[in-house]
Amino acid sequence: MKMIDSLFCMAILLSLAASGCGGGSSEPAAPAYQPTNPQHQAMFQPLPKVMASESNPITEAKVTLGRMLYYDTRFSKNGDISCNSCHLLDQFGDDGKPTSPGHDGQLGVRNSPTVYNAAAQFAQFWDGREPDVEAQAKGPVLNPVEMSMPDATAVNKVLKGIPGYAPLFAAAFPDAKTPVSFDNMALAIGAFERGLVTPSKFDFYLKGNGTKLSAEERAGVTTFIEAGCSTCHMGPLLGGNMFQKMGLIKPYETADKGRGDLTGNEIDNYFFKVPMLRNIAETGPYLHDGSIASLEDTVRLMGEHQLAKPLTDAQVASIMTFLPTLTGEIPTEYIAMPELP
Amino acid sequence: MKMIDSLFCMAILLSLAASGCGGGSSEPAAPAYQPTNPQHQAMFQPLPKVMASESNPITEAKVTLGRMLYYDTRFSKNGDISCNSCHLLDQFGDDGKPTSPGHDGQLGVRNSPTVYNAAAQFAQFWDGREPDVEAQAKGPVLNPVEMSMPDATAVNKVLKGIPGYAPLFAAAFPDAKTPVSFDNMALAIGAFERGLVTPSKFDFYLKGNGTKLSAEERAGVTTFIEAGCSTCHMGPLLGGNMFQKMGLIKPYETADKGRGDLTGNEIDNYFFKVPMLRNIAETGPYLHDGSIASLEDTVRLMGEHQLAKPLTDAQVASIMTFLPTLTGEIPTEYIAMPELP
């Protein structure tokens, strides 16, 4: 009886495999098996589970502390701004505004980028002026139009004035002579941010399950590559690994010279870090100045200013079908706002 | 009589202007006036006269000293290698070898790039590890497989052991406490290199004289843009202002991970500085490892590995028509080997 069952079962399985059907005959037919396009796999890569760093190993104690510091408004001049004020963890890591209000409501000049997956980038900030999220974390704290603390000493004073932080810093930095410090604050926030990864169905697709994307979405990936978008938006983040000139083909009117303003070299004028496209459908408005509200308009604008041939309506539509597959899952438990000391 | 002469002259000029002819009627007809294509002017820019630096102003005394140091073999371990050994100023600034022999004939792993126009790049070396030519100049001196000096102190000792250099360093660095130093050597070499500019007929074309390029050459520029080459090879140098992945579309077999080897970050693997195309027809062999001898093969290889669609034979031919217009004039007088102290 058992033997007969097994044979029967195997026959069913073989028949299913031959038909390419993964479901039972009474259920709606699952899509036919579709291998992942090797060109797509070569161009993009799945996100890692965490974005590790040799110089700042991730530990539970650092992440616990970093998560608190990320939400803590007390080391801003008016005590009202935290990392999460502009990079909202429950809103795909940014604030949805063209530029963000900082100290006394002052607006910055560049759009706040999402913090999700940001640690895997080759450099931080729109102009790439810091090498990693640890160095990045210090910038807004001391920026006069953001959190506006006068200097590292002032931040240290705030941290030391909150007794509950002392044991948490000690646990996170057991070998440090003075665990509570601005430097270690940045390391803890960085360690926390290295876990802010948002895998999406595009990752399952890249790992080999081609069926995870519909035929239209797969075609969108091909359109994206063939139109030239992936010359700059490639790799695991679809961006975040190079600088490129804004207005490459057709000059783009912007007062912001990007890296040129940073280095003072004319050759760097209008170069910006190519932004990642992970969660792009949820992280508008777009461009370095947040001046474009619609993703579709942004895609069209990229075609006009960055590509040798402007995108056709069909190409824009196809790319717009693909981009939402990059919207990932927010790690709700990991980001839950903790009780602060 | 004078009046008649003037009127006669004006009539001739008007007639010449109307016919678009710049020569007399007895000479062969000059090509019809052709404005420079504005798209070409937006994408590329003419070379500057000198590549200035705020942190290292060019002075005659520095250039005089830098030119000597550039040719001086005495600060290599065996006394047989100078900057000019690998970057030959009378051979378009490189040595025409895949990789260059250094100390005791050891070969480096990367192709020696041309020194001409190099100072205008956004970063130096194939992996961009130094920001400017002044910092670059120190690298080969201390590299064990290149000039192989043990350290800066040893270089200082050599420099101080040549009494004729003392007044030259003093003139070049009048405010320095100790003018003769490895640091100042690098500044002087850098100042000299900032004058190594090679304008070509492409620059006259970009400045507005469209007739400077033939119809085929102008078509080649358009092919270069439309095929996507200028996404990375743009600006005054047609490169030298960004990093890009080698094997962007189709992986390229190379043991050298470029910036990945420098930073240790996986996201930087196979990224190299996009090489300048100024004088490209004269500076083979090509690629970071000098593995491709022919420029045409390199263009085809770029099409295969870097572009969404491989180049057609007609596109390759058109681009090959354009590239030699980037071969510039070597500033013979400026680079003449001086008598060394």
XYZ file of C-alpha atoms in Angstrom:
682
model
C 0.000 0.000 0.000
C 2.821 2.410 0.931
C 4.698 1.512 -2.247
C 1.643 2.213 -4.345
C 1.154 5.591 -2.659
C 4.751 6.537 -3.320
C 4.593 5.556 -6.950
C 1.326 7.390 -7.376
C 2.821 10.467 -5.749
C 5.921 10.318 -7.923
C 3.813 10.022 -11.058
C 1.897 13.133 -10.061
C 5.108 15.005 -9.343
C 6.672 14.011 -12.661
C 3.548 15.052 -14.466
C 3.551 18.398 -12.670
C 7.230 18.931 -13.400
C 6.700 18.108 -17.069
C 3.802 20.524 -17.347
C 5.723 23.197 -15.499
C 2.805 23.389 -13.071
C 3.515 23.791 -9.364
C -0.082 23.735 -8.078
C -2.754 21.049 -7.821
C -5.227 20.708 -10.641
C -8.061 22.146 -8.546
C -6.144 25.395 -7.775
C -5.534 28.199 -10.284
C -2.469 27.379 -12.402
C 0.761 28.843 -11.025
C 2.860 30.752 -13.561
C 5.117 28.572 -15.671
C 8.620 28.166 -14.281
C 10.806 31.029 -15.443
C 14.551 31.100 -14.825
C 16.074 34.400 -13.768
C 17.610 36.267 -16.702
C 21.411 35.841 -16.386
C 22.004 39.359 -17.720
C 19.872 40.716 -14.892
C 21.810 38.631 -12.369
C 25.126 39.897 -13.718
C 24.024 43.527 -13.553
C 22.374 43.562 -10.140
C 22.959 41.567 -6.955
C 20.746 40.648 -4.019
C 21.053 42.728 -0.865
C 23.180 41.250 1.914
C 21.497 40.319 5.218
C 23.496 42.947 7.046
C 25.956 45.487 5.677
C 29.042 44.476 7.620
C 32.096 46.628 8.316
C 35.511 45.416 9.415
C 36.247 48.654 11.213
C 32.923 48.682 13.090
C 31.784 45.097 13.775
C 28.072 44.806 14.499
C 27.284 43.646 18.058
C 23.942 43.387 19.794
C 25.016 45.909 22.417
C 26.013 48.468 19.766
C 22.773 47.978 17.849
C 20.683 48.362 21.021
C 22.485 51.599 21.861
C 22.513 52.838 18.260
C 18.771 52.348 17.929
C 18.193 54.547 21.015
C 20.571 57.252 19.826
C 18.911 57.219 16.413
C 15.622 58.238 18.040
C 17.057 60.556 20.699
C 16.361 64.268 20.138
C 18.411 65.454 23.129
C 21.662 66.019 21.272
C 20.184 68.654 18.983
C 20.504 72.303 20.020
C 16.802 72.768 20.718
C 16.323 69.173 21.856
C 13.778 68.571 19.123
C 15.557 66.766 16.265
C 16.861 63.209 15.992
C 18.174 61.131 13.064
C 14.628 59.839 12.736
C 13.243 63.370 12.213
C 14.515 63.420 8.633
C 15.106 59.700 8.061
C 11.854 58.222 9.350
C 12.286 54.510 9.793
C 8.598 53.758 9.390
C 8.410 55.794 6.177
C 11.064 54.053 4.100
C 13.841 56.028 5.733
C 13.174 59.584 4.615
C 10.676 62.357 5.321
C 8.952 62.804 1.961
C 9.904 66.481 1.831
C 11.956 68.234 -0.865
C 14.433 69.377 1.782
C 14.194 68.877 5.534
C 13.517 71.422 8.252
C 16.350 71.481 10.790
C 17.293 73.793 13.671
C 14.640 76.508 14.104
C 12.914 75.224 10.990
C 15.780 76.129 8.661
C 15.737 74.156 5.414
C 18.751 72.329 4.061
C 19.624 72.596 0.376
C 19.633 68.904 -0.479
C 17.008 66.194 -0.240
C 17.321 63.830 2.737
C 18.096 60.429 1.236
C 16.750 57.215 2.707
C 18.791 55.532 5.433
C 17.656 52.056 4.326
C 20.483 50.143 2.610
C 22.568 53.331 2.739
C 25.427 51.647 4.615
C 26.236 49.540 1.544
C 26.996 52.622 -0.563
C 30.567 53.441 -1.612
C 30.313 56.892 -0.022
C 27.803 58.962 1.932
C 25.956 62.264 1.269
C 24.908 63.492 -2.181
C 28.467 64.653 -2.792
C 30.102 61.579 -1.289
C 32.049 63.621 1.225
C 32.099 60.932 3.932
C 33.213 57.348 3.396
C 30.735 55.475 5.606
C 27.616 55.745 7.748
C 29.716 56.116 10.897
C 31.328 59.286 9.553
C 27.998 60.399 8.078
C 26.229 60.136 11.434
C 28.305 62.987 12.854
C 27.547 65.458 10.061
C 23.949 66.455 10.782
C 24.600 66.654 14.550
C 27.095 69.484 14.046
C 25.514 71.106 10.973
C 24.166 74.564 11.965
C 21.019 74.146 9.854
C 20.344 70.599 11.083
C 20.805 69.530 14.710
C 23.129 72.486 15.245
C 25.257 71.284 18.165
C 28.303 73.583 18.442
C 30.963 70.851 18.690
C 31.821 67.320 19.808
C 32.450 68.489 23.379
C 28.887 69.765 23.638
C 27.556 66.424 22.403
C 29.735 64.554 24.902
C 28.309 66.743 27.661
C 24.737 65.884 26.692
C 25.538 62.165 26.526
C 27.286 62.208 29.900
C 24.373 64.139 31.387
C 22.089 61.154 30.766
C 23.243 58.597 33.380
C 21.285 55.758 31.799
C 23.560 55.852 28.744
C 26.754 55.039 30.705
C 26.157 51.268 31.111
C 24.887 50.987 27.532
C 28.021 52.653 26.109
C 30.165 50.492 28.425
C 28.485 47.336 27.109
C 28.821 48.452 23.493
C 32.467 49.538 23.819
C 33.915 47.237 26.505
C 37.531 48.005 25.568
C 37.206 51.790 25.451
C 38.843 53.958 28.116
C 36.040 56.504 27.885
C 33.105 54.633 26.380
C 30.716 57.618 26.345
C 31.857 59.810 23.469
C 30.681 61.455 20.253
C 32.905 59.059 18.273
C 31.352 55.998 19.900
C 27.893 57.469 19.432
C 28.577 57.555 15.685
C 29.874 53.972 15.761
C 26.753 52.750 17.569
C 24.410 54.549 15.176
C 26.440 53.176 12.264
C 26.221 49.606 13.617
C 22.447 50.004 13.932
C 22.146 51.377 10.397
C 24.119 48.434 9.028
C 21.095 46.276 9.783
C 18.652 48.505 7.902
C 18.283 46.247 4.863
C 15.043 45.960 2.875
C 14.999 42.906 0.618
C 12.188 42.909 -1.943
C 10.819 40.472 -4.470
C 13.561 41.666 -6.815
C 16.075 39.940 -4.501
C 14.205 36.637 -4.643
C 14.175 37.065 -8.396
C 17.941 37.706 -8.529
C 18.570 34.655 -6.360
C 17.143 32.479 -9.125
C 13.375 32.437 -8.720
C 12.512 34.143 -11.986
C 8.808 33.665 -11.324
C 8.972 36.271 -8.556
C 8.661 38.974 -11.200
C 5.879 39.057 -13.759
C 6.689 38.995 -17.457
C 6.043 42.753 -17.576
C 8.333 43.412 -14.617
C 11.081 41.268 -16.142
C 10.694 43.157 -19.403
C 11.012 46.356 -17.372
C 14.393 45.234 -16.059
C 15.549 44.624 -19.629
C 14.252 48.023 -20.744
C 16.103 49.611 -17.824
C 19.358 47.980 -18.957
C 18.929 48.513 -22.689
C 17.990 52.171 -22.346
C 21.244 52.747 -20.461
C 19.887 53.406 -16.939
C 22.001 50.621 -15.477
C 25.226 52.223 -16.644
C 24.941 54.239 -13.441
C 22.233 52.401 -11.500
C 23.781 48.960 -11.128
C 24.931 46.605 -8.389
C 22.981 45.572 -5.289
C 21.604 49.074 -4.638
C 21.032 50.109 -8.273
C 23.197 53.130 -7.523
C 25.246 54.284 -4.586
C 28.490 53.113 -6.124
C 29.632 55.937 -8.378
C 29.439 59.641 -9.124
C 27.856 60.907 -12.310
C 27.231 64.300 -13.857
C 23.736 65.723 -13.545
C 22.917 66.990 -17.022
C 25.249 64.603 -18.788
C 23.632 64.875 -22.214
C 21.590 68.024 -21.783
C 22.699 70.563 -19.145
C 20.437 70.655 -16.087
C 19.720 74.022 -14.482
C 20.806 73.803 -10.866
C 22.693 76.183 -8.601
C 24.108 73.198 -6.714
C 27.404 72.101 -8.232
C 27.570 68.897 -6.179
C 31.111 67.606 -5.857
C 32.397 70.751 -7.566
C 31.233 72.771 -4.543
C 33.070 70.283 -2.313
C 36.400 69.997 -4.132
C 36.564 73.348 -5.931
C 37.677 71.514 -9.080
C 35.821 72.507 -12.217
C 35.985 68.936 -13.461
C 33.755 67.871 -10.546
C 31.006 70.409 -11.298
C 27.480 68.937 -11.291
C 28.732 65.512 -10.259
C 26.628 63.848 -7.585
C 26.553 60.378 -6.128
C 24.186 58.295 -8.238
C 21.293 57.672 -5.829
C 20.256 54.127 -4.980
C 16.925 52.993 -6.436
C 16.015 50.627 -3.594
C 12.540 51.715 -2.355
C 12.543 54.488 -4.951
C 8.772 54.309 -5.472
C 8.310 55.244 -1.794
C 11.062 57.822 -1.306
C 10.038 60.847 -3.358
C 10.350 63.698 -4.010
C 13.347 63.130 -6.238
C 16.736 64.520 -7.276
C 19.384 66.118 -5.071
C 17.093 69.079 -4.404
C 13.859 67.128 -4.094
C 12.406 69.267 -6.850
C 10.498 66.567 -8.740
C 7.452 65.065 -7.063
C 6.594 62.240 -9.438
C 8.747 59.195 -10.089
C 7.505 58.941 -13.647
C 8.492 62.565 -14.309
C 11.888 61.806 -12.818
C 12.383 58.791 -15.074
C 11.473 60.940 -18.071
C 13.783 63.719 -16.897
C 16.643 61.240 -16.524
C 16.009 60.096 -20.088
C 16.128 63.666 -21.314
C 19.210 64.845 -19.423
C 21.247 61.681 -18.886
C 20.660 59.381 -21.844
C 21.808 59.765 -25.433
C 18.244 59.161 -26.608
C 15.245 60.387 -24.592
C 13.040 57.543 -23.350
C 9.912 56.731 -25.351
C 6.560 56.576 -23.556
C 6.678 52.783 -23.847
C 10.121 52.684 -22.243
C 9.038 54.939 -19.383
C 5.984 52.744 -18.787
C 8.108 49.597 -18.825
C 10.651 51.034 -16.381
C 7.807 52.230 -14.141
C 6.567 48.637 -14.050
C 9.947 47.450 -12.820
C 10.846 50.095 -10.213
C 8.175 49.190 -7.603
C 9.686 45.677 -7.407
C 12.517 47.390 -5.507
C 10.200 48.364 -2.680
C 11.265 46.146 0.176
C 10.058 45.024 3.550
C 10.697 47.361 6.454
C 12.191 45.411 9.388
C 9.438 46.481 11.797
C 10.731 44.699 14.854
C 14.318 45.824 14.345
C 13.370 49.493 14.087
C 10.776 49.646 16.878
C 11.308 52.809 18.891
C 12.916 51.810 22.187
C 12.442 53.371 25.601
C 15.187 55.952 26.022
C 17.371 56.147 29.148
C 41.990 106.169 -55.130
C 41.996 105.074 -51.502
C 38.196 105.125 -51.450
C 38.031 102.987 -54.564
C 40.480 100.499 -53.082
C 38.382 100.204 -49.950
C 35.152 99.721 -51.831
C 36.777 97.162 -54.079
C 38.134 95.324 -51.059
C 34.766 95.327 -49.316
C 33.055 93.957 -52.421
C 35.546 91.095 -52.525
C 35.019 90.373 -48.828
C 31.241 90.406 -49.149
C 31.436 88.103 -52.110
C 33.708 85.727 -50.209
C 31.421 85.782 -47.179
C 28.368 85.070 -49.323
C 30.040 82.122 -51.012
C 31.331 80.823 -47.669
C 34.766 80.738 -49.243
C 37.771 81.798 -47.213
C 40.402 81.532 -49.954
C 41.006 83.315 -53.227
C 39.343 82.051 -56.368
C 42.582 80.569 -57.665
C 43.021 78.303 -54.603
C 41.045 75.089 -53.967
C 37.685 75.822 -52.322
C 37.764 75.659 -48.497
C 35.045 73.522 -46.891
C 31.710 75.224 -46.400
C 31.285 76.918 -43.035
C 30.054 74.423 -40.456
C 29.036 75.498 -36.953
C 30.149 73.303 -34.068
C 27.406 70.916 -32.956
C 25.990 72.329 -29.680
C 25.449 68.800 -28.300
C 29.152 68.135 -28.779
C 30.011 71.415 -27.057
C 27.770 70.572 -24.110
C 29.282 67.112 -23.690
C 32.966 67.964 -24.044
C 34.985 71.069 -23.271
C 38.253 72.467 -24.623
C 41.406 71.846 -22.598
C 42.566 74.715 -20.405
C 45.909 76.389 -21.169
C 47.332 75.189 -17.883
C 45.742 72.993 -15.227
C 45.898 75.362 -12.270
C 45.772 74.428 -8.598
C 44.993 76.756 -5.707
C 47.070 74.690 -3.310
C 50.098 74.582 -5.628
C 50.267 77.764 -7.712
C 52.382 77.424 -10.841
C 55.521 79.587 -10.842
C 58.364 79.684 -13.316
C 60.856 78.644 -10.623
C 58.773 75.611 -9.668
C 58.322 74.556 -13.275
C 62.063 74.892 -13.962
C 62.859 72.726 -10.942
C 60.027 70.282 -11.584
C 61.161 69.693 -15.157
C 64.651 68.744 -13.896
C 63.317 66.456 -11.194
C 61.013 64.804 -13.733
C 64.052 63.710 -15.734
C 66.372 62.967 -12.797
C 67.115 59.267 -12.221
C 69.162 59.821 -9.047
C 66.322 59.396 -6.602
C 65.606 55.824 -7.641
C 67.294 53.017 -5.695
C 69.575 51.976 -8.558
C 69.855 55.501 -9.943
C 68.383 54.408 -13.240
C 64.697 55.398 -13.232
C 63.005 58.784 -13.476
C 59.393 59.867 -13.997
C 60.254 60.052 -17.678
C 61.275 56.357 -17.765
C 57.619 55.274 -17.755
C 55.946 58.537 -18.775
C 58.064 59.569 -21.769
C 57.331 63.156 -22.603
C 58.350 62.796 -26.238
C 56.119 59.732 -26.670
C 52.754 61.166 -25.633
C 53.544 60.650 -21.955
C 53.698 56.880 -21.594
C 56.075 54.071 -22.545
C 53.954 51.997 -24.934
C 54.378 48.883 -22.814
C 51.591 46.804 -21.212
C 53.170 47.366 -17.795
C 56.399 49.159 -17.020
C 59.706 47.736 -15.820
C 60.774 49.312 -12.540
C 63.472 48.551 -9.963
C 65.644 45.641 -11.151
C 63.314 45.200 -14.118
C 60.322 44.212 -11.993
C 57.001 44.762 -13.770
C 54.099 46.611 -12.215
C 50.590 45.200 -12.517
C 48.899 48.194 -14.137
C 49.530 50.082 -17.351
C 51.403 53.396 -17.005
C 48.923 56.061 -18.043
C 49.959 59.175 -19.931
C 51.059 62.184 -17.902
C 49.695 64.620 -20.502
C 46.546 66.378 -19.285
C 46.593 64.067 -16.251
C 46.602 66.957 -13.770
C 43.053 67.881 -14.808
C 41.669 64.523 -13.672
C 39.455 64.268 -10.575
C 41.827 61.710 -9.038
C 45.103 59.969 -9.867
C 46.114 56.339 -10.480
C 43.846 53.684 -12.032
C 42.113 53.266 -8.677
C 41.980 56.982 -7.901
C 43.881 56.564 -4.653
C 45.541 59.988 -4.752
C 43.715 63.267 -5.245
C 46.205 65.169 -7.416
C 49.458 64.979 -9.372
C 51.414 66.338 -6.411
C 50.370 63.368 -4.257
C 50.747 61.022 -7.225
C 54.353 62.079 -7.821
C 55.434 60.557 -4.519
C 53.946 57.128 -5.142
C 56.326 55.638 -7.729
C 59.384 57.025 -5.906
C 58.633 54.900 -2.841
C 57.003 51.924 -4.581
C 59.308 48.867 -4.192
C 58.674 47.699 -7.761
C 59.118 51.158 -9.256
C 61.825 53.594 -8.113
C 62.073 51.711 -4.827
C 63.427 54.382 -2.497
C 62.997 53.161 1.100
C 61.416 56.343 2.515
C 61.136 60.121 2.317
C 64.286 60.549 4.416
C 66.333 58.661 1.844
C 64.955 60.877 -0.926
C 65.759 64.009 1.087
C 69.311 62.731 1.500
C 69.737 62.286 -2.254
C 68.322 65.733 -2.953
C 70.564 67.388 -0.349
C 73.541 65.493 -1.730
C 73.209 67.388 -5.029
C 74.366 70.932 -4.114
C 73.062 72.434 -7.365
C 69.476 71.739 -6.298
C 69.662 73.975 -3.181
C 69.314 77.361 -4.947
C 66.653 75.958 -7.290
C 64.521 74.709 -4.379
C 65.107 78.011 -2.564
C 63.863 79.947 -5.601
C 60.851 77.681 -6.039
C 59.875 77.720 -2.343
C 61.042 81.112 -1.063
C 58.908 80.946 2.097
C 59.894 77.419 3.149
C 62.079 76.871 6.213
C 63.696 73.827 4.600
C 63.143 74.251 0.873
C 64.868 71.002 -0.133
C 62.417 68.227 0.763
C 60.521 65.270 -0.676
C 57.252 67.207 -0.224
C 58.550 70.187 -2.189
C 59.964 67.860 -4.828
C 56.435 66.552 -5.368
C 55.047 70.107 -5.523
C 57.616 71.125 -8.133
C 56.969 68.051 -10.274
C 53.232 68.694 -9.915
C 53.605 72.332 -10.991
C 55.570 71.191 -14.056
C 52.952 68.569 -14.921
C 50.177 71.177 -14.700
C 51.568 72.659 -17.907
C 51.501 69.368 -19.827
C 48.441 70.160 -21.926
C 47.992 68.901 -25.496
C 45.263 70.784 -27.369
C 44.217 69.137 -30.623
C 41.986 70.062 -33.530
C 39.085 68.784 -31.420
C 39.611 71.792 -29.121
C 39.446 74.244 -32.006
C 36.286 72.445 -33.060
C 34.757 72.738 -29.566
C 35.614 76.436 -29.457
C 33.275 76.997 -32.396
C 35.195 76.282 -35.568
C 33.123 73.321 -36.732
C 35.117 73.108 -39.933
C 38.117 71.856 -37.950
C 36.624 68.359 -38.069
C 35.576 66.666 -41.287
C 31.985 65.539 -41.755
C 33.089 61.962 -40.973
C 34.892 63.039 -37.807
C 31.872 65.056 -36.660
C 29.655 62.041 -37.342
C 32.089 60.014 -35.230
C 31.544 62.332 -32.274
C 27.797 61.830 -32.615
C 28.215 58.048 -32.855
C 30.385 58.165 -29.732
C 27.627 59.986 -27.843
C 24.680 58.017 -29.194
C 26.293 54.641 -28.571
C 26.717 55.599 -24.910
C 30.526 55.997 -24.762
C 30.221 59.557 -23.474
C 28.246 58.460 -20.427
C 31.675 57.772 -18.938
C 34.040 59.491 -21.362
C 32.867 63.085 -21.155
C 34.192 66.504 -20.151
C 37.449 68.115 -21.268
C 39.472 64.890 -20.991
C 36.796 62.465 -22.250
C 37.293 60.559 -19.019
C 39.297 61.105 -15.862
C 36.317 62.392 -13.935
C 34.548 59.287 -12.611
C 34.920 55.649 -11.652
C 33.108 52.927 -13.568
C 32.866 49.168 -13.348
C 34.950 47.167 -15.797
C 32.575 44.529 -17.131
C 29.463 46.587 -16.523
C 27.202 44.663 -18.902
C 29.224 41.501 -19.408
C 31.703 40.491 -16.677
C 35.341 40.996 -17.656
C 37.890 38.407 -16.557
C 40.538 40.220 -14.552
C 42.330 39.384 -11.318
C 42.636 43.102 -10.577
C 39.649 44.325 -8.572
C 40.582 47.990 -8.958
C 39.073 50.130 -6.218
C 37.823 46.977 -4.494
C 41.453 46.025 -3.821
C 41.996 49.510 -2.422
C 38.953 49.907 -0.186
C 38.147 46.279 0.629
C 34.470 47.025 -0.049
C 32.752 44.533 -2.302
C 30.687 47.308 -3.858
C 33.908 48.786 -5.299
C 35.028 45.574 -7.008
C 36.153 46.046 -10.630
C 35.677 49.797 -10.469
C 38.487 51.772 -12.093
C 38.924 55.392 -12.962
C 37.545 55.917 -16.461
C 40.711 56.668 -18.474
C 41.007 59.910 -20.418
C 40.842 59.586 -24.197
C 43.111 62.549 -24.973
C 45.917 61.197 -27.238
C 44.344 57.742 -27.019
C 45.424 56.799 -30.547
C 49.066 57.225 -29.445
C 48.989 55.753 -25.952
C 48.374 52.036 -26.375
C 48.388 49.309 -25.276
C 45.050 49.707 -23.552
C 43.072 48.879 -20.405
C 44.272 48.912 -16.801
C 46.563 45.961 -17.512
C 47.704 47.050 -20.966
C 46.434 43.744 -22.319
C 44.910 45.009 -25.581
C 47.280 46.257 -28.258
C 44.847 47.674 -30.799
C 42.615 50.679 -30.232
C 39.954 49.278 -32.535
C 39.874 46.017 -30.545
C 39.569 48.077 -27.369
C 36.642 50.060 -28.750
C 34.936 46.791 -29.707
C 35.693 45.299 -26.288
C 34.204 48.354 -24.579
C 31.069 47.891 -26.670
C 30.830 44.265 -25.644
C 31.490 44.660 -21.923
C 30.320 48.197 -21.124
C 27.401 49.007 -23.424
C 23.881 47.606 -23.404
C 24.195 46.843 -27.111
C 27.519 45.782 -28.659
C 28.810 48.250 -31.245
C 28.180 47.480 -34.902
C 31.108 47.472 -37.325
C 29.864 50.775 -38.717
C 29.797 52.315 -35.222
C 33.311 51.094 -34.454
C 34.559 52.546 -37.743
C 32.843 55.866 -37.047
C 34.284 56.103 -33.523
C 37.722 55.187 -34.876
C 37.423 58.138 -37.251
C 36.788 60.475 -34.345
C 39.366 59.287 -31.777
C 42.518 60.435 -33.621
C 41.183 64.017 -33.523
C 42.079 63.877 -29.817
C 45.771 63.499 -30.603
C 47.261 66.807 -29.573
C 50.424 68.795 -29.986
C 53.288 67.933 -27.660
C 54.721 71.129 -26.141
C 58.252 70.411 -27.405
C 59.920 73.467 -25.961
C 58.271 73.131 -22.559
C 59.354 69.516 -22.131
C 62.922 69.802 -23.466
C 65.253 67.849 -21.200
C 67.201 70.361 -19.142
C 70.759 70.143 -17.914
C 70.629 68.627 -14.436
C 72.496 70.155 -11.492
